[in-house]
Amino acid sequence: MSNAPPSVSQELRFRPLKPSDRELLWAWANIPQVVQYMPAMPKPLPWEHHLTWWEKATSSKDRIDLMILYGDRAVGRVHASWDNDRTPEAVVEVGVLIGAFDLWGKGIGTE
């Protein structure tokens, strides 16, 4: 039996977004090191803009957004969105945001 710590993938889980996630996601969306990779987003991101995004993210049939959990801690978000036609030729966009700074570089986004 090995004494090695569990791999990152053994600790990762996903769950649907919950209304209680709104403020945490907004806080992550206002971290300068995160939004530098999102050139179209206003900086800082107004709460009203975030709420508009939230409504789209949680009601659209053309996307899925999930919270990334490391153990029991919410550490990021993953999303996938696709064209309306959902054919094999459809364009799919996938994004990963790790908002927990202390876990950057630990392999969570690449798992």
C-alpha positions as CSV (number, residue, x, y, z in Angstrom):
1,M,0.0,0.0,0.0
2,S,1.4,3.4,-1.0
3,N,1.6,6.4,1.3
4,A,1.4,8.8,-1.7
5,P,-1.3,11.4,-1.5
6,P,-4.4,10.9,-3.8
7,S,-4.0,12.4,-7.3
8,V,-5.8,15.6,-8.1
9,S,-8.3,13.7,-10.3
10,Q,-9.4,11.6,-7.3
11,E,-10.3,14.7,-5.4
12,L,-12.2,16.5,-8.2
13,R,-15.9,16.5,-8.6
14,F,-18.4,18.6,-10.5
15,R,-21.9,19.8,-9.6
16,P,-24.5,22.1,-11.2
17,L,-24.3,25.8,-10.4
18,K,-26.4,26.9,-7.4
19,P,-27.8,30.4,-6.7
20,S,-25.4,30.6,-3.7
21,D,-22.5,30.4,-6.2
22,R,-23.3,33.8,-7.8
23,E,-21.2,35.9,-5.5
24,L,-18.2,33.6,-5.5
25,L,-18.3,33.5,-9.4
26,W,-18.6,37.3,-9.5
27,A,-15.6,37.6,-7.2
28,W,-13.5,35.3,-9.4
29,A,-14.6,37.3,-12.5
30,N,-13.1,40.4,-10.9
31,I,-9.6,38.9,-10.1
32,P,-7.2,40.8,-12.5
33,Q,-5.1,37.7,-13.1
34,V,-8.3,35.9,-14.3
35,V,-9.9,38.6,-16.4
36,Q,-6.7,39.4,-18.3
37,Y,-7.6,36.3,-20.4
38,M,-11.2,37.6,-21.0
39,P,-10.7,40.8,-23.1
40,A,-14.4,41.3,-23.9
41,M,-15.4,41.5,-20.2
42,P,-15.8,44.9,-18.6
43,K,-13.3,45.5,-15.8
44,P,-14.4,45.6,-13.1
45,L,-17.4,43.4,-13.9
46,P,-20.6,45.1,-12.7
47,W,-22.9,43.0,-10.6
48,E,-25.8,43.7,-13.1
49,H,-23.6,42.3,-16.0
50,H,-22.8,39.3,-13.9
51,L,-26.5,38.6,-13.2
52,T,-27.3,38.8,-16.9
53,W,-24.6,36.2,-17.5
54,W,-25.9,34.1,-14.7
55,E,-29.4,34.0,-16.2
56,K,-28.0,32.9,-19.5
57,A,-25.6,30.3,-17.9
58,T,-28.3,28.7,-15.8
59,S,-31.2,28.8,-18.3
60,S,-29.7,28.2,-21.8
61,K,-30.2,24.8,-23.4
62,D,-27.1,25.5,-25.5
63,R,-24.6,25.4,-22.7
64,I,-23.7,23.7,-19.5
65,D,-21.9,25.3,-16.6
66,L,-20.6,23.2,-13.6
67,M,-18.8,24.1,-10.4
68,I,-15.5,22.4,-9.9
69,L,-15.1,21.0,-6.4
70,Y,-11.7,20.0,-5.0
71,G,-12.8,17.9,-2.0
72,D,-15.7,19.8,-0.7
73,R,-14.4,23.2,-1.7
74,A,-15.6,25.1,-4.8
75,V,-12.4,26.1,-6.7
76,G,-13.6,26.9,-10.2
77,R,-16.0,26.5,-13.0
78,V,-16.1,24.6,-16.3
79,H,-18.5,25.3,-19.1
80,A,-19.3,24.0,-22.6
81,S,-21.5,25.8,-25.1
82,W,-22.4,24.8,-28.6
83,D,-24.2,25.9,-31.8
84,N,-28.0,25.6,-31.8
85,D,-28.0,22.8,-34.5
86,R,-26.0,20.3,-32.4
87,T,-24.9,18.5,-35.5
88,P,-21.5,16.7,-35.6
89,E,-20.2,19.8,-37.3
90,A,-21.3,22.1,-34.5
91,V,-18.8,24.4,-32.9
92,V,-18.3,23.7,-29.2
93,E,-16.5,26.1,-26.8
94,V,-15.1,24.8,-23.6
95,G,-13.8,26.9,-20.8
96,V,-12.2,26.4,-17.4
97,L,-11.8,29.0,-14.8
98,I,-9.8,28.2,-11.6
99,G,-10.7,31.0,-9.1
100,A,-8.8,29.5,-6.1
101,F,-5.4,31.2,-6.4
102,D,-3.8,28.9,-3.9
103,L,-4.5,25.9,-6.3
104,W,-3.1,27.5,-9.5
105,G,-0.4,25.3,-10.9
106,K,-1.6,22.2,-9.1
107,G,-3.2,20.5,-12.2
108,I,-6.8,21.1,-11.5
109,G,-7.5,22.9,-14.8
110,T,-5.7,20.3,-16.8
111,E,-7.4,17.3,-15.2
